[in-house]
Coordinates of C-alpha atoms in Angstrom, one line a residue:
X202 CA 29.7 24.0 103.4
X203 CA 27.2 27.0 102.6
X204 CA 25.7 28.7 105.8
X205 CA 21.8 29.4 105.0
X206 CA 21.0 33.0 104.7
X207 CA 19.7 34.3 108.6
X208 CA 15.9 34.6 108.5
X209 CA 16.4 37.3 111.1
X210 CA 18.0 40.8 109.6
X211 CA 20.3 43.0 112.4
X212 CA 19.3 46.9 112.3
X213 CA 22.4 47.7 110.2
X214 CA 21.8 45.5 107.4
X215 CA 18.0 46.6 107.3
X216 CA 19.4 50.1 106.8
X217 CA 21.9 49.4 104.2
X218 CA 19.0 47.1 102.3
X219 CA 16.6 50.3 102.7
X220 CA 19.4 52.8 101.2
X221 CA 19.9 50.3 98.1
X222 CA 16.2 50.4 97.7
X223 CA 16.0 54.0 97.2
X224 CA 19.3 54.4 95.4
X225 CA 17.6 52.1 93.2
X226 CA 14.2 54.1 93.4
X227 CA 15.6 57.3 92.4
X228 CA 18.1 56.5 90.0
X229 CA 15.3 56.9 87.3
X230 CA 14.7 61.0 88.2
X231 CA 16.6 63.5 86.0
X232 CA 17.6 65.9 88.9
X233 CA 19.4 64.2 91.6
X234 CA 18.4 66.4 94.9
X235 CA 20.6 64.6 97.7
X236 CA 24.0 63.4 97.4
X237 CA 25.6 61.0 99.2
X238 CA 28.4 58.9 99.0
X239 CA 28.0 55.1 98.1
X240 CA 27.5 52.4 100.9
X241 CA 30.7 50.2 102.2
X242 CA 31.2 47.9 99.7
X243 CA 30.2 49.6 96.8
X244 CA 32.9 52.0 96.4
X245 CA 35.2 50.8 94.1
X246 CA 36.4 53.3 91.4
X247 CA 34.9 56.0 93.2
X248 CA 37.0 59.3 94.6
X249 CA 35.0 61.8 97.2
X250 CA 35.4 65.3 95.3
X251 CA 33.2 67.6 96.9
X252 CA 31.5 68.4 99.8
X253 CA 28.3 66.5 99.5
X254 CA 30.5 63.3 98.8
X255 CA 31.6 63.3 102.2
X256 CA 27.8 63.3 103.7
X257 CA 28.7 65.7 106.9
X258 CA 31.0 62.8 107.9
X259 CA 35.1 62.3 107.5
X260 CA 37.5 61.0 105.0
X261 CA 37.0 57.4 103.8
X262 CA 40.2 55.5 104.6
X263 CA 39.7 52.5 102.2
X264 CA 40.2 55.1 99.0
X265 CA 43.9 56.3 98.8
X266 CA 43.5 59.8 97.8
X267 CA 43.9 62.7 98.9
X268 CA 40.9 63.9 101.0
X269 CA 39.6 67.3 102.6
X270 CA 36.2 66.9 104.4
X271 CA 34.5 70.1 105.6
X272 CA 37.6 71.6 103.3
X273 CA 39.7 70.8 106.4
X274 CA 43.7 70.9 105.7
X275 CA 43.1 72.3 102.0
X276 CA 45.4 75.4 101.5
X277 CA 43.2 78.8 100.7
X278 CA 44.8 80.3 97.8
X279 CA 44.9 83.7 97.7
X280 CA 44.8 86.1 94.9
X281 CA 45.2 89.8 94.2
X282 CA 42.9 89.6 91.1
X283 CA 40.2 92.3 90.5
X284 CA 36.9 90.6 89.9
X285 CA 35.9 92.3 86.2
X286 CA 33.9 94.4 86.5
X287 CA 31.3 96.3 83.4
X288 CA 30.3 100.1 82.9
X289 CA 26.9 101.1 82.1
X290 CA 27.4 100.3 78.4
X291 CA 28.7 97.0 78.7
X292 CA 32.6 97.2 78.5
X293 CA 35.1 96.3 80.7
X294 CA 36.5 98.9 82.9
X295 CA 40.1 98.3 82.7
X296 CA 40.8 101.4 84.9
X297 CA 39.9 99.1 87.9
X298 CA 43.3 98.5 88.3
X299 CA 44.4 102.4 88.2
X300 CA 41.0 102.7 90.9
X301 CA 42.5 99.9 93.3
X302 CA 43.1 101.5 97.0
X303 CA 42.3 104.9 96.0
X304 CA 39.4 106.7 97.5
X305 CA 36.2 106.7 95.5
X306 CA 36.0 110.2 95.1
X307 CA 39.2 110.5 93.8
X308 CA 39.6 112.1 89.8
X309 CA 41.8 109.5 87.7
X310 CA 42.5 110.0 84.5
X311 CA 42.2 106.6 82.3
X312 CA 40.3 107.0 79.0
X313 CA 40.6 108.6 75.6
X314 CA 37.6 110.8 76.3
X315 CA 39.8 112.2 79.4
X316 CA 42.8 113.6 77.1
X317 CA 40.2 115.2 75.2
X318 CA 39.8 119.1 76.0
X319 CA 36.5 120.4 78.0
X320 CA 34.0 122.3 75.7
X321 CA 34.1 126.6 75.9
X322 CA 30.8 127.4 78.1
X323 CA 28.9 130.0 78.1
X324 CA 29.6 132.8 81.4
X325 CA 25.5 132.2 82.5
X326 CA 25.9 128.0 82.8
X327 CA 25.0 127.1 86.0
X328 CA 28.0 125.6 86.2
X329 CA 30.8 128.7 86.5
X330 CA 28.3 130.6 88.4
X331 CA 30.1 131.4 92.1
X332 CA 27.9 129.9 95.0
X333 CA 25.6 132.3 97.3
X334 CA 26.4 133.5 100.5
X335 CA 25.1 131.2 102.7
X336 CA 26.6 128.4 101.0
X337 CA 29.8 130.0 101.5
X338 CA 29.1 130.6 105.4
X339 CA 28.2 126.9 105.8
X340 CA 31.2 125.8 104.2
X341 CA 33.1 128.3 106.2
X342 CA 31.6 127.3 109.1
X343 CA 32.4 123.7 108.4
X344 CA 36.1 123.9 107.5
X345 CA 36.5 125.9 111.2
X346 CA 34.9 123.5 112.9
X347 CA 37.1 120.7 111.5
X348 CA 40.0 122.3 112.0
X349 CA 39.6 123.3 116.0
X350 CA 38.7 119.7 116.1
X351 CA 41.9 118.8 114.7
X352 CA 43.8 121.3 116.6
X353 CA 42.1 120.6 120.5
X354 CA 42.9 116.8 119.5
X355 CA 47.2 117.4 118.8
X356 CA 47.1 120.2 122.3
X357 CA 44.7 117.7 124.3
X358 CA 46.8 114.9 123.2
X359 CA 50.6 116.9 124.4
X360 CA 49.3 117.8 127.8
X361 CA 50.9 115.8 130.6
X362 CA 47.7 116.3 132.6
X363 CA 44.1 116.9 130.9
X364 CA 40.6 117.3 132.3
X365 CA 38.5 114.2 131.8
X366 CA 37.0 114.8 128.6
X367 CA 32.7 115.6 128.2
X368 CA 30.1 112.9 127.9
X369 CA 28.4 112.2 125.6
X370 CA 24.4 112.4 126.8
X371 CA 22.4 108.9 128.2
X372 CA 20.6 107.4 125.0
X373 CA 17.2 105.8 125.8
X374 CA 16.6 102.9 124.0
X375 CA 13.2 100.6 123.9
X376 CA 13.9 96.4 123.9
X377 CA 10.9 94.1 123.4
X378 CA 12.4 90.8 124.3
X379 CA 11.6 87.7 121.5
X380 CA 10.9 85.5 124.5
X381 CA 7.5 86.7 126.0
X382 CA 5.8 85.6 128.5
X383 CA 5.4 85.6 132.3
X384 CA 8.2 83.0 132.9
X385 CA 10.9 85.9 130.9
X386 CA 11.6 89.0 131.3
X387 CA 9.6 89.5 134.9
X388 CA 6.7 89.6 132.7
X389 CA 7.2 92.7 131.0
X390 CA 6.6 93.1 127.1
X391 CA 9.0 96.0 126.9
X392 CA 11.9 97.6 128.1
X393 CA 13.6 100.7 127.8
X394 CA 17.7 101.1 128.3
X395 CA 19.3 103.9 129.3
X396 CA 22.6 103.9 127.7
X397 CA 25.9 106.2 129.4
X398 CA 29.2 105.9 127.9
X399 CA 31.2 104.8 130.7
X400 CA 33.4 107.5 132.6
X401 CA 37.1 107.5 131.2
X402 CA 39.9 108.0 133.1
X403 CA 42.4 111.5 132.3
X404 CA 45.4 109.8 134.0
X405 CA 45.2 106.2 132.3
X406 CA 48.1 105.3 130.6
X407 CA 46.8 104.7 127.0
X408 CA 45.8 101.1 126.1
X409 CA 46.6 100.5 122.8
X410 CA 50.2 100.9 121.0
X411 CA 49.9 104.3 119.1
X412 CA 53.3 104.1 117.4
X413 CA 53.2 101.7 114.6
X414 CA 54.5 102.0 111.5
X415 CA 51.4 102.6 109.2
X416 CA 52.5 101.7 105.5
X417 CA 52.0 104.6 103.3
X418 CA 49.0 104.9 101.3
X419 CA 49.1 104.2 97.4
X420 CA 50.5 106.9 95.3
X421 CA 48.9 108.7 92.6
X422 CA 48.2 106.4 89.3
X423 CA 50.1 106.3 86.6
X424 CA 49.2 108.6 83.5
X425 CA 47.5 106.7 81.2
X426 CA 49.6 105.2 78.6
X427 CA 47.8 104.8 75.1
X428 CA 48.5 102.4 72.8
X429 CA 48.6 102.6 68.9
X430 CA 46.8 99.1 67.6
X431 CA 49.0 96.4 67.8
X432 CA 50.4 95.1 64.3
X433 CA 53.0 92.2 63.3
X434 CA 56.8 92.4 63.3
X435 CA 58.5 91.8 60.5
X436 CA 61.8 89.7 60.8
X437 CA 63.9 92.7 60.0
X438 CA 62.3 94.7 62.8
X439 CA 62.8 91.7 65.3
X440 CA 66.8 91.8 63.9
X441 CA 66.9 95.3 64.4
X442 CA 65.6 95.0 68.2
X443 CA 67.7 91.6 68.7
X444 CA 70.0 93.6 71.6
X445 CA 73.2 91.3 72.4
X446 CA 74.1 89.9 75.6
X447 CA 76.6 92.4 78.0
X448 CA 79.3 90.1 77.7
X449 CA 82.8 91.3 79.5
X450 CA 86.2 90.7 78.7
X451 CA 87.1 90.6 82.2
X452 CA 84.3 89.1 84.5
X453 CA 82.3 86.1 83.9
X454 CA 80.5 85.7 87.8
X455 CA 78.3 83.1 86.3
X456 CA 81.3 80.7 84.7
X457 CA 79.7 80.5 81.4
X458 CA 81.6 79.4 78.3
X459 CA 81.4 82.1 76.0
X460 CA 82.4 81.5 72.3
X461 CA 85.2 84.0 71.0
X462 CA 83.0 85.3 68.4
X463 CA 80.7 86.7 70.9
X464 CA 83.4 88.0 73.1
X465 CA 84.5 89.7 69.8
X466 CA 81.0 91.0 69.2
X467 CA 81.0 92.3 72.3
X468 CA 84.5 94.6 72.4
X469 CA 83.0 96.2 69.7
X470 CA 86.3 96.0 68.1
X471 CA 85.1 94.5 64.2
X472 CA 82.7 98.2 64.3
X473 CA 85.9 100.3 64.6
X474 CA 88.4 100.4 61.0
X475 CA 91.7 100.5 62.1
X476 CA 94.1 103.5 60.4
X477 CA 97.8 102.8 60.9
X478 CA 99.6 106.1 61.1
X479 CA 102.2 107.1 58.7
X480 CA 104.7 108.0 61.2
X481 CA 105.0 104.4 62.5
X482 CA 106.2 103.4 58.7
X483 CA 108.5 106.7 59.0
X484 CA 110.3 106.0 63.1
X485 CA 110.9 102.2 61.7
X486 CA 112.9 103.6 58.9
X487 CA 114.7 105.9 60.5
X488 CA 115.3 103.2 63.1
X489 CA 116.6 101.1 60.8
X490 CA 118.9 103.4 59.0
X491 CA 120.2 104.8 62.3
X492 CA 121.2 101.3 63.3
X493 CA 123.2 100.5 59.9
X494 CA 125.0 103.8 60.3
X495 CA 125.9 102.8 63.9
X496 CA 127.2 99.3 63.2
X497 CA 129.4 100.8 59.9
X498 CA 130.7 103.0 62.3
X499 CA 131.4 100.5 64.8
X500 CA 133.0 98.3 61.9
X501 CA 135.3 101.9 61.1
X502 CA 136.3 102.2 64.3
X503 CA 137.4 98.7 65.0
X504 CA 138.9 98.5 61.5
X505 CA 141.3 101.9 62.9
X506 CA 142.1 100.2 66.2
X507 CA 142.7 97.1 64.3
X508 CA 145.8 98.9 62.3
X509 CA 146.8 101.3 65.1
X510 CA 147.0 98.4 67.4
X511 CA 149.0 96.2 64.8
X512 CA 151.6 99.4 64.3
X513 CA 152.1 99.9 67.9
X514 CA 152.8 95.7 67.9
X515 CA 155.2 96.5 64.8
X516 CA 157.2 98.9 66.5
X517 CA 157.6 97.0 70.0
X518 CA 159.0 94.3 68.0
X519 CA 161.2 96.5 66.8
X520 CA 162.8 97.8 69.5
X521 CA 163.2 94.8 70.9
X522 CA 164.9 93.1 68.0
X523 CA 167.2 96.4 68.3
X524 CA 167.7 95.8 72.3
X525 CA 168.6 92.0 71.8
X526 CA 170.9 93.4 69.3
X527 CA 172.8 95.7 70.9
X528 CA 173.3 93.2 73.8
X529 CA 174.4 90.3 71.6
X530 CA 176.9 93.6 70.6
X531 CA 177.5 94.3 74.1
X532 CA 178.0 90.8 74.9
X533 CA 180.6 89.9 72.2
X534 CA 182.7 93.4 72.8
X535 CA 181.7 95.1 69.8
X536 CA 180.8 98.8 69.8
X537 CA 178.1 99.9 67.7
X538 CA 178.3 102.9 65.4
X539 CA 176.1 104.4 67.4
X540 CA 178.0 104.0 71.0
X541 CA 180.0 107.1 72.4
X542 CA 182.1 106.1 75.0
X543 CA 181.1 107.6 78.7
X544 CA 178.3 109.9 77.6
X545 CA 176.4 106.8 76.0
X546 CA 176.7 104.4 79.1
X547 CA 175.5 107.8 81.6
X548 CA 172.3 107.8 79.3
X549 CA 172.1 103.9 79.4
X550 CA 172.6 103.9 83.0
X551 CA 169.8 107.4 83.1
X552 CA 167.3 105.1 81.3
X553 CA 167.9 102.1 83.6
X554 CA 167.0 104.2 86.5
X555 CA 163.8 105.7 84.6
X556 CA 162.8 102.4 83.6
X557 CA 162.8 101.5 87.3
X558 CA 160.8 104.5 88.5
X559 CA 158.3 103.4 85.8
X560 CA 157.7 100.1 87.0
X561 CA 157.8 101.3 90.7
X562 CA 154.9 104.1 89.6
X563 CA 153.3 101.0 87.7
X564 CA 153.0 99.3 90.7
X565 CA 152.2 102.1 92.5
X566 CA 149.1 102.8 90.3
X567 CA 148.1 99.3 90.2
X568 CA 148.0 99.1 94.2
X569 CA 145.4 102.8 94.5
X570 CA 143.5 100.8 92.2
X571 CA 143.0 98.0 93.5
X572 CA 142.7 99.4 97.3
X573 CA 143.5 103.2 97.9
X574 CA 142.8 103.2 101.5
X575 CA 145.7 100.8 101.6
X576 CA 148.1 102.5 99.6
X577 CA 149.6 105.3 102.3
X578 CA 149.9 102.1 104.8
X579 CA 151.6 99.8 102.6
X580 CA 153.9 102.2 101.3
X581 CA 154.6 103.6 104.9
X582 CA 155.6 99.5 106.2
X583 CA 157.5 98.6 103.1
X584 CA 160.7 101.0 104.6
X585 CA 160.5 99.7 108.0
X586 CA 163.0 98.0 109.5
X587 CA 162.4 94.3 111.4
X588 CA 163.0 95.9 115.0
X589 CA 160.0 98.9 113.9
X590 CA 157.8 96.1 112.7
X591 CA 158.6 94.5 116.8
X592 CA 158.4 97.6 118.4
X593 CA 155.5 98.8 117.2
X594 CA 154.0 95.1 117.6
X595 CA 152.9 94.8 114.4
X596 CA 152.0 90.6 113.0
X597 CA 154.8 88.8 111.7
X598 CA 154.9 88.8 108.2
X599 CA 156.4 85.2 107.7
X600 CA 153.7 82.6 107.6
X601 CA 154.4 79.3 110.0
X602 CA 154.8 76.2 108.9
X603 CA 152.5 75.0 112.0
X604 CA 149.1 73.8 111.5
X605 CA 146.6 76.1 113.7
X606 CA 144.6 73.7 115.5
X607 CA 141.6 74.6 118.0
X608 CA 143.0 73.9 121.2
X609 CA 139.9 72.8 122.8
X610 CA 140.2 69.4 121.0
X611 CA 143.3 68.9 123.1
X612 CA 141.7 69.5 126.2
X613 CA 140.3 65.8 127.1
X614 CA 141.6 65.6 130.3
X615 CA 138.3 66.3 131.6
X616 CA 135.8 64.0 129.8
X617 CA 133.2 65.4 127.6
X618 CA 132.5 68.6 129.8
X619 CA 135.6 70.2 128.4
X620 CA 136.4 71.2 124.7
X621 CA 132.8 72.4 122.9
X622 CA 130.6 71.8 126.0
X623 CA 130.1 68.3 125.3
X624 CA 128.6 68.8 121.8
X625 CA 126.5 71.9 122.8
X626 CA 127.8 74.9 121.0
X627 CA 124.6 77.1 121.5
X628 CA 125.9 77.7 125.3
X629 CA 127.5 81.1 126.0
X630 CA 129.6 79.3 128.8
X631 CA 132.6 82.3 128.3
X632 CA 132.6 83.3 131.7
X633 CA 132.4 80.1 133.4
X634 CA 135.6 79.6 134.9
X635 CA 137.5 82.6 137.3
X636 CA 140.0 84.3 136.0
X637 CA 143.7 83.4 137.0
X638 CA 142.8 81.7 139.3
X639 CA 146.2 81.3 141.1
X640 CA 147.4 80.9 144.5
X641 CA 149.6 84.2 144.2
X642 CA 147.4 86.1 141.7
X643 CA 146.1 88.3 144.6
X644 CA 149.9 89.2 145.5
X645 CA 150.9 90.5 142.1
X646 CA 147.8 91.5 140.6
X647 CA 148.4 95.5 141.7
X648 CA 152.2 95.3 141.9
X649 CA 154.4 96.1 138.4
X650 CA 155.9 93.2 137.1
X651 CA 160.0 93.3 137.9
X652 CA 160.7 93.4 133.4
X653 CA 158.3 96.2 132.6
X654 CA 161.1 98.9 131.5
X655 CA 164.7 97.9 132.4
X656 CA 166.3 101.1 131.2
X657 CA 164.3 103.1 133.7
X658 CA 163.9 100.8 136.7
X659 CA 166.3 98.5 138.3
X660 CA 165.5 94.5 139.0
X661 CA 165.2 95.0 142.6
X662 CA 161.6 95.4 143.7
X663 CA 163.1 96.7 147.0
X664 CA 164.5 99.7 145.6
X665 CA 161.4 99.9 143.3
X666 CA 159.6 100.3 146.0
X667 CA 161.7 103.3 147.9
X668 CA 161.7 105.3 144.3
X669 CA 158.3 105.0 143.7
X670 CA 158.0 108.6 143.5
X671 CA 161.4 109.1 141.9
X672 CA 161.1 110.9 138.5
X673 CA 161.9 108.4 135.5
X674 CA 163.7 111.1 133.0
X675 CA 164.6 114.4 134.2
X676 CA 163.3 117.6 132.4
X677 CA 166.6 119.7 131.5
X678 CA 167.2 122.7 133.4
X679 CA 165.9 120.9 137.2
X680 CA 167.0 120.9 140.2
X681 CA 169.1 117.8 141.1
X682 CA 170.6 118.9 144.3
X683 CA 166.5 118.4 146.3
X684 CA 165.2 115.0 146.5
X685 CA 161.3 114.8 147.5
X686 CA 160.7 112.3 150.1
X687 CA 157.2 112.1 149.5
X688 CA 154.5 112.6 146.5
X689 CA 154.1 116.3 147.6
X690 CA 156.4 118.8 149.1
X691 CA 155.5 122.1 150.6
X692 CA 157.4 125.0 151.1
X693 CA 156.7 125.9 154.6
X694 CA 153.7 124.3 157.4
X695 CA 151.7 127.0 158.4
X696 CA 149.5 125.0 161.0
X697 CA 153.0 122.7 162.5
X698 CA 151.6 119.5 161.6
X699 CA 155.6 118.1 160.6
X700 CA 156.2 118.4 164.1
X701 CA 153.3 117.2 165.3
X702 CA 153.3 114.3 163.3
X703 CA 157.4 114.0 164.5
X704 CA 156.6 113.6 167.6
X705 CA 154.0 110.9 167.3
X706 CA 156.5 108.6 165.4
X707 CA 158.9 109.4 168.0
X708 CA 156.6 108.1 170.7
X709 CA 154.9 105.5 168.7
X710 CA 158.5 104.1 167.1
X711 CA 159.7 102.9 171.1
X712 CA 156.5 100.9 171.5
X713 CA 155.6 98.9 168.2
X714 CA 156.7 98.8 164.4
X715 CA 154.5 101.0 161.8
X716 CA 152.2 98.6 160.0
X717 CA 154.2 99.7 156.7
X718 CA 157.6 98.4 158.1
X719 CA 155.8 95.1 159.0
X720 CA 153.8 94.8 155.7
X721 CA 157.9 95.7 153.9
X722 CA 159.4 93.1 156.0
X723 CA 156.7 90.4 155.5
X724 CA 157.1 90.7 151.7
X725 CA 160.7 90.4 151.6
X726 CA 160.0 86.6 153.7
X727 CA 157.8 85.3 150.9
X728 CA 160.4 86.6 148.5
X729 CA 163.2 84.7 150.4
X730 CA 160.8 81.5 150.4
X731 CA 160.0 82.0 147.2
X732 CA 164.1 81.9 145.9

């Protein structure tokens, strides 16, 4: 079902209608004055480029491109290139470049015409002629005043404290207002301003940050370079200028694979000719004649130790064969030619004993060689008798037939505790148990046992006792008719302490035995217990 088309038109479609109208209208002219971009609907295949496209309005979002209206969100590229630029005659001024950031007035050198020399003048040119004195006061006059300038400015600006510095004097200036009229400007036509810089403060700190780092300024331009008129390489020029790749034998930072010829290229070792000395060719030779003389020599020598050898082997065989013959003679009774009766069996008997001595020096030499330090000792315990080797305590020399067994694996009395420390053998447990720990350890441990010496002291501990300070052995020549009753004996008592202390025994003896008699008597019970 087709709807009828509204007899009534809404404001927007009128407009559209009246844009397609003159679209259509103006589509004939050649120059198209106003550009605007295609009503909705009528847009397909078309991209907004520039500015007019856009109309003064935003970005269409039906057409999927990208789109910068008003040139909003397009990156500005910037670029350091000199616009080119013409001299009077028409070519370009490449010295532009050279010119860039220097000051206008400043004398660069950039053209043939400026290697060329200066023409010889003549002395009345205006040119070398020296200016007049006033001109020479005015510039005077100038340079001083520029430099007290320059010089008030650096002391002004190291003073701590300055004076305010002058004003400059009020400028008058007349304003006629664009608005006239008796509404503006209280009616006036004109005015006139008076203008006063504004008073300035000595002690203000300054405003501004004064200490940046200003890049320097360009430096001079380079000296012209000119150029002969280019021309073509040939291909044996370009092989002459082909420069090789630094390749090193030793770093490659990059990890490329380098083919061997190029690394050989690169040592430089196919530009060098190798010379071979002459003297290698002459130490080989004499190398190899020295060794053949040493290894005939070495086959001479053996060849000599080979016979002597063999001789001395000859000549043991046959003494022996005559040994085993004169005691086959010996055995069976028969005396050889060569026997003597008693003068021969004193030389047999002479050479028995020599040979002896030999074999003992033999020995002799055979134990300093193996262990000198040794020697003296088992020489020295070789003539001892078995009661030396006890006294002196020296080890048994006959090995038991017993088995050596740790005794701590016989000790299981106690459970695991005992033996290794129950399988810990890192624990220092040496000390662990008291030492003779017996009921009469504390009884004997300062007394001399009774079989210490039994040629000097007797078995009676009582008697011991009394003789402690009885001299062992004599010295020959003493006195044997005094006996010392005590450790020391003085001649005479100077301050009568003998008597003093005689008479306190005396006294004492009545009343209650000495603690030394008690201690004596006490001893001789556990003894009697003991038995």
């Amino acid at each position: 079902i087709f709807l009828p088309a509204p007899t009534q038109l809404s404001q927007d479609q009128l407009e559209a209608e009246e844009r397609l109208r003159a679209q259509k209208s103006y589509s004939t002219a050649l120059v198209s004055s106003l550009r605007e971009p295609p009503p909705y609907g009528h847009r397909k295949g078309w991209v907004p480029r520039s500015l007019a496209d856009f109309g003064d309005g935003g970005a269409f979002p039906e057409i999927h491109v990208a789109q910068f209206p008003l040139e909003m969100g397009r990156k500005k590229k910037t670029s350091n290139a000199l616009a080119v630029q013409v001299d009077a005659e028409g070519k370009i001024k490449y010295d532009a470049i050279a010119r860039q950031g220097q000051g206008k007035d400043k004398v660069i050198f950039s053209k043939y015409t400026d290697l060329l020399p200066k023409e010889v003048l003549n002395e009345d040119t205006p040119e070398l002629q020296k200016p007049d004195e006033e001109a020479v006061k005015e510039i005077t006059e100038k340079t001083r005043a520029a430099l007290e300038k320059q010089v008030s400015q650096k002391i002004a600006a190291a003073m701590p404290v300055r004076a305010a510095d002058k004003q400059a004097p009020a400028q008058y200036i007349r304003y006629t207002p664009s608005q006239q009229g008796v509404a503006f400007n209280s009616g006036a036509k004109q005015r006139v301003i008076r203008m006063v810089e504004m008073q300035k403060d000595p002690m203000e700190p300054p405003r501004f940050k004064i200490n940046k780092k200003i890049p320097r300024g360009p430096p001079s331009p380079p000296a012209p370079v000119m150029h002969s008129p280019s021309r073509k390489m040939t291909v044996k020029e370009q092989q002459e200028w082909k420069i090789p790749p630094c390749i090193s034998n030793w770093k490659n930072a990059k990890g490329y694979t380098i083919p061997l010829d190029k690394r050989l290229a690169a040592d430089g070792r196919g530009l060098q000719t190798v010379h071979i000395n002459e003297n290698f060719a002459k130490l080989a030779e004499a190398l190899y004649i020295a060794d053949r003389k040493a290894r005939e020599a070495v086959e001479m020598r053996a060849q000599v130790e080979k016979k002597m050898a063999q001789k001395e082997k000859e000549k043991k065989e046959e003494k022996l064969r005559e040994l085993a013959q004169m005691a086959r003679d010996r055995r069976a009774g028969i005396k050889s030619h060569g026997d003597k009766g008693g003068e021969d069996g004193e030389a047999r008997e002479r050479d028995e004993i020599r040979h002896d001595r030999r074999k003992e020096r033999q020995h002799d030499r055979n134990i300093s060689r193996a262990a000198p330090d040794k020697r003296s000792k088992l020489q020295r315990d070789q003539e001892r008798d078995v009661s030396e080797l006890i006294a002196l305590g020296m080890p048994n020399p006959r090995s038991s037939s017993e088995a050596q067994y740790d005794q701590r694996l016989f000790n299981q009395s106690k459970g695991m505790d005992s033996g290794f420390a129950g399988g810990e053998d890192e624990t220092y447990n040496v000390y662990d148990q008291p030492f003779r720990s017996g009921r009469d350890m504390a009884s004997n441990i300062y007394r001399p046992s009774k079989n210490i010496d039994k040629d000097a002291y007797t078995d009676d501990l009582d008697t011991l006792m009394h003789n402690r300070f009885a001299p062992g052995k004599e010295f020959s020549g003493a006195d044997h008719g005094q006996r010392r009753e005590g450790p020391v004996q003085f001649e005479e008592d100077p301050f009568g302490l003998d008597k003093f202390l005689e008479e306190a025994k005396q006294h004492g003896g009545s009343k209650r035995p000495s603690t030394s008699s008690r201690s004596k008597d006490d001893y001789h019970d556990k003894k009697r217990r003991k038995e």
